[in-house]
Short mmCIF file of C-alpha atoms in Angstrom, two decimals:
data_model
loop_
_atom_site.label_atom_id
_atom_site.label_comp_id
_atom_site.label_asym_id
_atom_site.label_seq_id
_atom_site.Cartn_x
_atom_site.Cartn_y
_atom_site.Cartn_z
CA UNK Z 2 -20.77 27.92 -24.58
CA UNK Z 3 -20.65 25.47 -27.47
CA UNK Z 4 -21.21 21.71 -27.28
CA UNK Z 5 -17.52 21.01 -27.93
CA UNK Z 6 -16.49 23.18 -25.03
CA UNK Z 7 -19.09 21.62 -22.75
CA UNK Z 8 -18.00 18.08 -23.67
CA UNK Z 9 -14.37 19.04 -23.17
CA UNK Z 10 -14.96 20.13 -19.61
CA UNK Z 11 -17.52 17.47 -18.71
CA UNK Z 12 -15.09 15.18 -16.83
CA UNK Z 13 -13.53 18.02 -14.89
CA UNK Z 14 -17.00 19.31 -13.98
CA UNK Z 15 -17.96 15.86 -12.75
CA UNK Z 16 -14.84 15.79 -10.59
CA UNK Z 17 -15.65 19.22 -9.23
CA UNK Z 18 -12.41 20.76 -10.43
CA UNK Z 19 -13.79 23.87 -12.15
CA UNK Z 20 -14.62 27.35 -10.92
CA UNK Z 21 -18.17 28.39 -10.03
CA UNK Z 22 -18.35 30.64 -13.09
CA UNK Z 23 -17.42 27.76 -15.41
CA UNK Z 24 -19.89 25.45 -13.72
CA UNK Z 25 -22.65 28.03 -14.14
CA UNK Z 26 -21.83 28.46 -17.83
CA UNK Z 27 -21.83 24.69 -18.21
CA UNK Z 28 -25.19 24.35 -16.48
CA UNK Z 29 -26.60 27.11 -18.60
CA UNK Z 30 -25.51 25.23 -21.72
CA UNK Z 31 -27.10 22.01 -20.48
CA UNK Z 32 -30.42 23.82 -20.06
CA UNK Z 33 -30.27 24.75 -23.72
CA UNK Z 34 -28.82 21.57 -25.20
CA UNK Z 35 -30.62 18.28 -24.78
CA UNK Z 36 -27.82 16.19 -26.25
CA UNK Z 37 -25.25 17.50 -23.82
CA UNK Z 38 -27.74 17.11 -20.99
CA UNK Z 39 -28.19 13.44 -21.89
CA UNK Z 40 -24.44 12.96 -22.18
CA UNK Z 41 -23.90 14.56 -18.80
CA UNK Z 42 -26.57 12.31 -17.33
CA UNK Z 43 -24.97 9.18 -18.84
CA UNK Z 44 -21.60 10.04 -17.30
CA UNK Z 45 -23.15 10.73 -13.93
CA UNK Z 46 -24.94 7.37 -14.03
CA UNK Z 47 -21.74 5.56 -14.94
CA UNK Z 48 -19.80 7.23 -12.14
CA UNK Z 49 -22.55 6.44 -9.66
CA UNK Z 50 -22.41 2.82 -10.79
CA UNK Z 51 -18.63 2.66 -10.41
CA UNK Z 52 -18.79 4.18 -6.96
CA UNK Z 53 -21.49 1.74 -5.93
CA UNK Z 54 -19.20 -1.20 -6.64
CA UNK Z 55 -18.30 -2.90 -3.37
CA UNK Z 56 -14.63 -3.20 -2.52
CA UNK Z 57 -13.29 -6.71 -2.56
CA UNK Z 58 -13.15 -8.27 0.86
CA UNK Z 59 -9.64 -9.04 1.96
CA UNK Z 60 -8.99 -12.73 2.69
CA UNK Z 61 -9.38 -13.58 6.37
CA UNK Z 62 -5.95 -15.19 6.32
CA UNK Z 63 -4.17 -11.96 5.36
CA UNK Z 64 -3.76 -10.55 8.88
CA UNK Z 65 -2.50 -13.84 10.40
CA UNK Z 66 -0.16 -14.29 7.45
CA UNK Z 67 1.32 -10.81 7.92
CA UNK Z 68 1.74 -11.23 11.66
CA UNK Z 69 3.27 -14.69 11.17
CA UNK Z 70 5.81 -13.28 8.72
CA UNK Z 71 6.70 -10.52 11.17
CA UNK Z 72 7.09 -13.01 13.98
CA UNK Z 73 9.41 -15.18 11.85
CA UNK Z 74 11.38 -12.13 10.82
CA UNK Z 75 11.77 -10.98 14.44
CA UNK Z 76 12.95 -14.44 15.46
CA UNK Z 77 15.49 -14.44 12.65
CA UNK Z 78 16.76 -11.07 13.83
CA UNK Z 79 16.95 -12.27 17.39
CA UNK Z 80 18.89 -15.33 16.31
CA UNK Z 81 21.62 -13.04 14.96
CA UNK Z 82 22.40 -11.64 18.37
CA UNK Z 83 23.47 -15.08 19.64
CA UNK Z 84 26.57 -15.38 17.43
CA UNK Z 85 27.56 -11.79 18.20
CA UNK Z 86 27.46 -12.32 21.95
CA UNK Z 87 29.16 -15.68 21.57
CA UNK Z 88 31.95 -14.09 19.59
CA UNK Z 89 32.35 -11.38 22.23
CA UNK Z 90 32.42 -13.96 24.99
CA UNK Z 91 34.98 -16.02 23.07
CA UNK Z 92 37.17 -12.94 22.55
CA UNK Z 93 36.93 -12.19 26.25
CA UNK Z 94 37.99 -15.75 27.11
CA UNK Z 95 40.92 -15.58 24.69
CA UNK Z 96 42.11 -12.37 26.24
CA UNK Z 97 41.92 -13.82 29.74
CA UNK Z 98 43.65 -16.99 28.63
CA UNK Z 99 46.48 -14.94 27.20
CA UNK Z 100 46.67 -12.84 30.38
CA UNK Z 101 46.75 -15.98 32.52
CA UNK Z 102 49.45 -17.50 30.35
CA UNK Z 103 51.45 -14.34 30.71
CA UNK Z 104 51.08 -14.41 34.52
CA UNK Z 105 51.93 -18.10 34.70
CA UNK Z 106 54.91 -17.59 32.46
CA UNK Z 107 56.13 -14.71 34.64
CA UNK Z 108 55.62 -16.75 37.84
CA UNK Z 109 57.51 -19.67 36.37
CA UNK Z 110 60.40 -17.34 35.63
CA UNK Z 111 59.99 -17.83 31.95
CA UNK Z 112 59.38 -15.21 29.38
CA UNK Z 113 57.09 -15.08 26.36
CA UNK Z 114 58.34 -12.38 24.09
CA UNK Z 115 54.98 -11.87 22.46
CA UNK Z 116 53.47 -10.42 25.63
CA UNK Z 117 56.11 -7.77 25.72
CA UNK Z 118 55.27 -6.69 22.23
CA UNK Z 119 53.17 -3.52 22.66
CA UNK Z 120 51.71 -3.79 19.13
CA UNK Z 121 50.37 -7.27 19.86
CA UNK Z 122 48.86 -6.19 23.16
CA UNK Z 123 47.40 -3.09 21.57
CA UNK Z 124 45.78 -5.16 18.78
CA UNK Z 125 44.47 -7.68 21.28
CA UNK Z 126 42.77 -4.91 23.21
CA UNK Z 127 41.31 -3.42 20.03
CA UNK Z 128 39.84 -6.78 18.92
CA UNK Z 129 38.32 -7.49 22.30
CA UNK Z 130 36.96 -3.95 22.56
CA UNK Z 131 35.45 -3.99 19.08
CA UNK Z 132 33.80 -7.36 19.56
CA UNK Z 133 32.17 -6.22 22.75
CA UNK Z 134 31.13 -2.86 21.40
CA UNK Z 135 29.55 -4.45 18.33
CA UNK Z 136 27.61 -6.91 20.45
CA UNK Z 137 26.46 -4.25 22.88
CA UNK Z 138 25.47 -1.68 20.24
CA UNK Z 139 23.59 -4.30 18.25
CA UNK Z 140 21.74 -5.45 21.31
CA UNK Z 141 20.77 -1.94 22.42
CA UNK Z 142 19.73 -0.73 18.96
CA UNK Z 143 17.72 -3.82 18.21
CA UNK Z 144 15.83 -3.39 21.42
CA UNK Z 145 15.18 0.23 20.50
CA UNK Z 146 14.09 0.08 16.86
CA UNK Z 147 14.60 -3.26 15.14
CA UNK Z 148 17.79 -2.09 13.48
CA UNK Z 149 19.48 -4.67 11.33
CA UNK Z 150 23.09 -4.12 10.60
CA UNK Z 151 24.37 -7.67 10.59
CA UNK W 27 -20.69 16.52 -8.24
CA UNK W 28 -21.51 12.92 -7.59
CA UNK W 29 -21.61 12.17 -3.92
CA UNK W 30 -18.78 9.87 -3.02
CA UNK W 31 -19.86 8.09 0.09
CA UNK W 32 -17.12 5.51 0.50
CA UNK W 33 -14.63 7.42 2.55
CA UNK W 34 -11.34 5.74 3.26
CA UNK W 35 -11.79 5.84 6.98
CA UNK W 36 -15.49 5.04 7.16
CA UNK W 37 -14.92 1.54 8.38
CA UNK W 38 -11.98 2.57 10.48
CA UNK W 39 -14.41 4.63 12.53
CA UNK W 40 -16.09 1.45 13.67
CA UNK W 41 -12.89 -0.07 15.02
CA UNK W 42 -12.03 0.52 18.65
CA UNK W 43 -9.99 3.71 18.63
CA UNK W 44 -8.11 3.22 21.85
CA UNK W 45 -5.13 5.08 20.46
CA UNK W 46 -4.77 7.66 17.76
CA UNK W 47 -3.09 6.62 14.57
CA UNK W 48 -0.02 8.71 15.37
CA UNK W 49 0.43 6.87 18.66
CA UNK W 50 -0.02 3.52 16.95
CA UNK W 51 2.56 4.39 14.30
CA UNK W 52 4.99 5.58 16.96
CA UNK W 53 4.62 2.39 19.00
CA UNK W 54 4.83 0.20 15.91
CA UNK W 55 7.99 1.97 14.76
CA UNK W 56 9.49 1.18 18.17
CA UNK W 57 8.95 -2.48 17.39
CA UNK W 58 5.57 -3.11 19.00
CA UNK W 59 3.81 -5.81 16.94
CA UNK W 60 0.44 -5.30 18.65
CA UNK W 61 0.31 -1.69 17.51
CA UNK W 62 1.28 -2.71 14.01
CA UNK W 63 -1.41 -5.38 14.00
CA UNK W 64 -4.06 -2.70 14.58
CA UNK W 65 -2.66 -0.72 11.64
CA UNK W 66 -2.78 -3.84 9.44
CA UNK W 67 -6.38 -4.43 10.49
CA UNK W 68 -7.27 -0.89 9.51
CA UNK W 69 -5.61 -0.86 6.12
CA UNK W 70 -5.63 -4.46 4.88
CA UNK W 71 -8.84 -4.04 2.91
CA UNK W 72 -7.59 -0.97 1.04
CA UNK W 73 -4.12 -2.32 0.43
CA UNK W 74 -5.54 -5.61 -0.82
CA UNK W 75 -7.97 -3.79 -3.14
CA UNK W 76 -5.22 -1.61 -4.57
CA UNK W 77 -3.02 -4.66 -5.19
CA UNK W 78 -5.92 -6.53 -6.76
CA UNK W 79 -6.73 -3.54 -8.97
CA UNK W 80 -3.19 -3.29 -10.25
CA UNK W 81 -2.43 -7.01 -10.51
CA UNK W 82 -5.84 -8.48 -11.27
CA UNK W 83 -5.26 -11.82 -9.58
CA UNK W 84 -6.36 -12.73 -6.07
CA UNK W 85 -3.43 -14.94 -5.04
CA UNK W 86 -0.84 -12.50 -6.28
CA UNK W 87 -2.73 -9.60 -4.71
CA UNK W 88 -2.68 -11.49 -1.40
CA UNK W 89 1.09 -11.95 -1.65
CA UNK W 90 1.56 -8.32 -2.66
CA UNK W 91 -0.55 -7.10 0.28
CA UNK W 92 1.46 -9.28 2.65
CA UNK W 93 4.73 -8.02 1.19
CA UNK W 94 3.47 -4.44 1.51
CA UNK W 95 2.89 -4.78 5.24
CA UNK W 96 6.22 -6.51 5.80
CA UNK W 97 8.03 -3.70 3.98
CA UNK W 98 6.01 -1.15 5.93
CA UNK W 99 7.05 -2.81 9.19
CA UNK W 100 10.71 -2.73 8.18
CA UNK W 101 10.66 0.91 7.14
CA UNK W 102 8.22 2.35 9.66
CA UNK W 103 11.08 4.15 11.38
CA UNK W 104 11.53 6.13 8.13
CA UNK W 105 7.92 7.32 8.16
CA UNK W 106 8.12 10.98 9.15
CA UNK W 107 4.46 11.87 8.86
CA UNK W 108 4.95 14.29 5.94
CA UNK W 109 2.18 12.46 4.09
CA UNK W 110 -0.78 10.63 5.54
CA UNK W 111 -0.01 7.09 6.66
CA UNK W 112 -2.60 5.80 4.19
CA UNK W 113 -0.80 7.53 1.29
CA UNK W 114 2.53 6.17 2.49
CA UNK W 115 1.33 2.58 2.70
CA UNK W 116 -0.54 2.88 -0.61
CA UNK W 117 2.70 3.99 -2.22
CA UNK W 118 4.44 0.85 -0.95
CA UNK W 119 1.52 -1.31 -2.10
CA UNK W 120 1.58 0.30 -5.53
CA UNK W 121 5.31 -0.30 -5.98
CA UNK W 122 5.07 -3.89 -4.80
CA UNK W 123 2.13 -4.50 -7.14
CA UNK W 124 3.98 -2.98 -10.09
CA UNK W 125 6.88 -5.34 -9.42
CA UNK W 126 4.48 -8.27 -9.50
CA UNK W 127 2.91 -7.03 -12.74
CA UNK W 128 6.32 -6.52 -14.33
CA UNK W 129 7.31 -10.15 -13.87
CA UNK W 130 4.03 -11.82 -14.76
CA UNK W 131 2.49 -12.82 -18.06
CA UNK W 132 -0.47 -10.82 -19.42
CA UNK W 133 -3.67 -11.49 -17.53
CA UNK W 134 -5.97 -13.96 -19.25
CA UNK W 135 -9.60 -12.99 -19.10
CA UNK W 136 -10.55 -16.13 -17.14
CA UNK W 137 -8.26 -15.16 -14.29
CA UNK W 138 -10.23 -12.03 -13.56
CA UNK W 139 -11.64 -11.93 -10.07
CA UNK W 140 -15.31 -12.53 -9.63
CA UNK W 141 -17.36 -9.72 -8.08
CA UNK W 142 -18.36 -9.95 -4.50
CA UNK W 143 -22.02 -9.28 -3.90
CA UNK W 144 -22.39 -7.69 -0.53
CA UNK W 145 -26.06 -6.82 -0.59
CA UNK W 146 -28.63 -9.35 -1.56
CA UNK W 147 -31.66 -7.48 -2.83
CA UNK W 148 -35.13 -8.68 -1.84
CA UNK W 149 -36.11 -8.95 -5.48
CA UNK W 150 -34.20 -11.82 -7.15
CA UNK W 151 -34.60 -10.34 -10.64
CA UNK W 152 -33.27 -7.01 -9.50
CA UNK W 153 -30.43 -8.72 -7.68
CA UNK W 154 -29.55 -10.73 -10.77
CA UNK W 155 -29.62 -7.60 -12.93
CA UNK W 156 -27.52 -5.76 -10.38
CA UNK W 157 -25.02 -8.63 -10.22
CA UNK W 158 -24.82 -8.70 -13.99
CA UNK W 159 -24.17 -4.95 -14.20
CA UNK W 160 -21.53 -5.11 -11.49
CA UNK W 161 -19.80 -8.08 -13.08
CA UNK W 162 -19.83 -6.30 -16.43
CA UNK W 163 -18.48 -3.12 -14.93
CA UNK W 164 -15.72 -4.93 -13.05
CA UNK W 165 -14.72 -6.86 -16.14
CA UNK W 166 -14.63 -3.66 -18.15
CA UNK W 167 -12.49 -1.98 -15.46
CA UNK W 168 -10.09 -4.91 -15.39
CA UNK W 169 -9.74 -4.75 -19.17
CA UNK W 170 -8.42 -1.18 -18.97
CA UNK W 171 -4.72 -0.44 -19.17
CA UNK W 172 -3.19 -0.61 -15.66
CA UNK W 173 -2.54 3.16 -15.45
CA UNK W 174 -6.16 4.01 -16.28
CA UNK W 175 -7.52 1.23 -14.09
CA UNK W 176 -5.46 2.29 -11.11
CA UNK W 177 -6.43 5.97 -11.45
CA UNK W 178 -10.07 5.02 -11.77
CA UNK W 179 -10.13 2.68 -8.80
CA UNK W 180 -8.11 4.92 -6.52
CA UNK W 181 -10.29 7.91 -7.34
CA UNK W 182 -13.75 6.37 -7.44
CA UNK W 183 -13.53 3.31 -5.22
CA UNK W 184 -10.88 4.26 -2.71
CA UNK W 185 -11.89 7.91 -2.70
CA UNK W 186 -8.43 9.45 -3.03
CA UNK W 187 -7.81 12.92 -4.44
CA UNK W 188 -5.81 13.74 -7.58
CA UNK W 189 -2.93 14.85 -5.34
CA UNK W 190 -2.90 11.64 -3.33
CA UNK W 191 -3.00 9.48 -6.46
CA UNK W 192 -0.15 11.50 -7.95
CA UNK W 193 1.87 10.99 -4.80
CA UNK W 194 1.20 7.24 -4.77
CA UNK W 195 1.84 6.56 -8.43
CA UNK W 196 4.65 9.08 -8.83
CA UNK W 197 3.16 10.91 -11.82
CA UNK W 198 2.15 14.59 -12.12
CA UNK W 199 -1.38 15.61 -11.14
CA UNK W 200 -2.17 16.53 -14.76
CA UNK W 201 -1.30 13.00 -15.82
CA UNK W 202 -3.54 11.55 -13.13
CA UNK W 203 -6.38 13.71 -14.42
CA UNK W 204 -5.71 12.58 -17.99
CA UNK W 205 -5.55 8.92 -16.93
CA UNK W 206 -8.82 9.26 -15.10
CA UNK W 207 -10.66 11.01 -17.92
CA UNK W 208 -9.32 8.70 -20.61
CA UNK W 209 -9.95 5.74 -18.36
CA UNK W 210 -13.62 6.69 -18.10
CA UNK W 211 -13.88 7.09 -21.86
CA UNK W 212 -12.29 3.70 -22.48
CA UNK W 213 -14.43 2.18 -19.76
CA UNK W 214 -17.58 3.40 -21.43
CA UNK W 215 -16.48 1.93 -24.74
CA UNK W 216 -15.46 -1.32 -23.06
CA UNK W 217 -18.85 -1.69 -21.39
CA UNK W 218 -20.54 -1.17 -24.73
CA UNK W 219 -18.22 -3.73 -26.34
CA UNK W 220 -18.77 -6.32 -23.62
CA UNK W 221 -22.53 -5.87 -23.53
CA UNK W 222 -22.84 -5.60 -27.29
CA UNK W 223 -24.98 -2.48 -26.93
CA UNK W 224 -25.13 1.04 -28.23
CA UNK W 225 -23.02 3.72 -26.53
CA UNK W 226 -25.95 6.11 -26.42
CA UNK W 227 -28.11 3.58 -24.61
CA UNK W 228 -25.80 3.33 -21.64
#
C-alpha cells in the first residue's frame, strides 16, 4: 500500500467502515511509514477530543415550556367543541320549534304550506342530522386521538 | 476504531423505566400528556443539541426544540415505528432547525454559544488548558458549513450511524460520509487557523 492510498482510506478506517483485509493492509503500511503513522495518530487524537466534548445542557425551562404549549393547544382544541355542540343544540331547537308551530297551526285549523313541502322537511332533517353527526363525531374522535378537523 | 462512549440512551438508562418506550409512544399518541412528558424528558437534551448545532444560537435552538416537541405531539399518531423514535424526532428537529436557519441572518462569531464545562479538574492549569481546547474546538466546529457541522455532531457527539444521519438529513449515505470526512478536514484546518499553529503540530 502506498501513502496516498493509506491517506485516502484513513477516515473510513477511523469510522470502522472497511473490511478486515483492508484494515490489515493499512496497519501494515503504518508499521512501515512513520509519516502516515503520525497522521493517523493526529486524526485519532482529534476524534477523541471531539467525542470528549460535553453535550450542551438543555435549559431547565424547556420541559415546562413544551408542556405549557401542549396544555394551551389542548385547551384551544377543547374550546372548539363548544360552538359545535351549541350549533347542534340550536339546530335541534329550531327543528322542534318548527314542529311545534306545525302542530299548533294544525290544532288551530290553520295551514302553513311550508310544512307540507316534502323538500323543505327533507332539508330540515338533513341539516339537523348533519349538525348532530358533526358534533358527535368530533367529540368522539377528539377523545380518541386529538383529531382536529375544525 | 475510537471508542465512542456517549451512547444516545446512556442517560435514558438512569431514568425510571416504568414503561417501555413503545408503550409510552402508544399512550402519548392516544393523547396522554404524562406519557409524552416522559418522552420529552428523555429526548430534550439531544433535540436541543441538534438544534443548537444546526442553528448556533441558544434562544433560537430553545424555540426550535420546543417547536419540535409540539410538532411531534401533533403527529405522533402518524409514527408507525418503522424507524426508531429517536430518528423520527431528530428528523423533525432537523427540519425545524433548517427552517430557522433559512430565515435568519448569517451567524456572527460573537453569538456562538459558550462551552459548558461539566468536569472541573483538580488541577486549575489543566482545567484551564482543557477549557481552552474545548472552546477552540467548539468554535471551530461552529465555523464549519452547516452540512459538515451537522454530520460531525450527529456522528461524533450524538453517536448516530451513517444510516441514521442519512435518514434524518434526507441525503444519501455516501453524501453523509463525504460530509463527515470533509468536515473533519475543514475542522482540522479551522483549528489551526484559530490557534495560529502548524497543522502538523496538532
